[in-house]
Amino acid sequence: MKGQRLGMLSLRLDALYCLVLGVIVAAASPLISPATSLPAWLVLAAGVAVVVWAGAVEWMRSRLHLRTALRIVMTANVAATLAVAAESFTAAAVLTVLVILAIAVDVAAFAGSQALALGRLRARAS
């Protein structure tokens, strides 16, 4: 797959993933809170922030130069991966830890696909 197509697909899927995950986290915040040892209002705020981020990713995909959008989103995904993985240390149960780490791996995979798209875009430009 060419860099342009891979980059656009990666950003679109990233935005969709964030939208779905954010809505689920926000809606389930009272249930997630005890399992993560975080206050429900903070889990709700995180879910809402992820939904807002989904809109920002889609906006960047459609308005910014593809390389710029990929770099911004990839950097945010790396930071989110680290933050989500760190949150797993506060989780109360092993299953909760595994779910949180699975989300971190998903986000890292998006960062990887964006890095791959950037590499293909660079190779094409050379």
XYZ file of C-alpha atoms in Angstrom:
126
model
C 0.000 0.000 0.000
C 1.357 3.412 -0.896
C 2.217 5.926 1.808
C -0.574 8.359 0.929
C -3.278 5.712 1.085
C -1.829 4.034 4.183
C -1.539 7.383 5.973
C -5.105 8.425 5.209
C -6.444 4.999 6.198
C -4.409 4.973 9.412
C -5.719 8.389 10.440
C -9.305 7.527 9.557
C -9.203 4.247 11.510
C -7.454 5.980 14.407
C -10.243 8.571 14.563
C -12.922 5.867 14.426
C -11.178 3.810 17.128
C -10.909 6.895 19.373
C -14.564 7.755 18.837
C -15.775 4.264 19.759
C -13.354 3.854 22.674
C -14.100 7.335 24.039
C -17.856 6.791 23.969
C -17.497 3.408 25.691
C -15.159 4.790 28.369
C -17.382 7.808 29.020
C -20.563 5.726 29.172
C -18.987 3.061 31.386
C -17.049 5.447 33.631
C -18.964 4.458 36.803
C -18.064 0.800 36.135
C -14.471 1.474 35.063
C -13.677 3.744 38.003
C -13.464 1.089 40.748
C -11.405 -1.248 38.549
C -8.843 1.448 37.790
C -8.782 3.210 41.173
C -9.543 6.484 39.403
C -12.469 8.781 40.235
C -15.457 8.342 37.914
C -15.327 12.022 36.905
C -11.726 11.551 35.713
C -12.609 8.435 33.699
C -15.575 10.317 32.204
C -13.332 13.288 31.343
C -10.819 10.938 29.713
C -13.571 9.367 27.606
C -14.849 12.766 26.510
C -11.286 13.902 25.736
C -10.772 10.830 23.542
C -13.994 11.623 21.630
C -12.810 15.211 21.126
C -9.410 13.877 20.006
C -11.203 11.671 17.426
C -12.704 14.810 15.927
C -9.316 16.528 15.970
C -7.692 13.594 14.148
C -10.379 13.666 11.479
C -10.007 17.449 11.170
C -6.210 17.117 10.793
C -6.641 14.345 8.218
C -8.839 16.536 6.068
C -7.152 19.931 6.589
C -3.433 19.507 7.240
C -0.652 18.239 5.033
C -0.639 14.443 5.457
C 2.912 14.293 6.834
C 2.129 16.954 9.425
C -1.065 15.191 10.515
C 0.731 11.837 10.720
C 3.547 13.284 12.830
C 1.168 14.986 15.260
C -1.088 11.970 15.664
C 1.833 9.534 15.876
C 3.442 11.618 18.629
C 0.155 11.785 20.528
C -0.284 8.020 20.130
C 3.176 7.342 21.566
C 2.373 9.581 24.550
C -1.039 7.935 24.973
C 0.536 4.483 24.826
C 2.870 5.390 27.674
C 0.079 6.997 29.714
C -2.323 4.082 29.251
C 0.380 1.529 30.032
C 1.330 3.478 33.170
C -2.339 3.498 34.234
C -2.302 -0.296 34.229
C -0.153 -0.139 37.388
C -3.090 1.310 39.346
C -5.601 -1.300 38.177
C -7.096 -3.520 40.846
C -7.398 -6.822 38.961
C -5.241 -8.777 36.529
C -7.996 -8.787 33.884
C -8.247 -5.011 34.141
C -4.479 -4.721 33.694
C -4.665 -6.898 30.589
C -7.499 -4.845 29.088
C -5.650 -1.587 29.729
C -2.438 -2.981 28.261
C -4.367 -4.229 25.212
C -5.575 -0.679 24.614
C -1.981 0.544 24.926
C -0.917 -2.008 22.306
C -3.744 -0.874 19.994
C -2.655 2.746 20.291
C 0.988 1.762 19.721
C -0.065 -0.104 16.576
C -1.649 3.075 15.233
C 1.598 4.944 15.940
C 3.465 2.196 14.079
C 1.170 2.409 11.062
C 1.623 6.172 10.999
C 5.408 5.786 11.174
C 5.244 3.272 8.318
C 3.151 5.667 6.229
C 5.623 8.490 6.921
C 8.488 6.226 5.858
C 6.735 5.335 2.618
C 5.958 8.981 1.950
C 9.662 9.847 2.474
C 10.777 7.021 0.192
C 8.405 8.191 -2.517
C 9.658 11.779 -2.225
C 13.304 10.676 -2.675
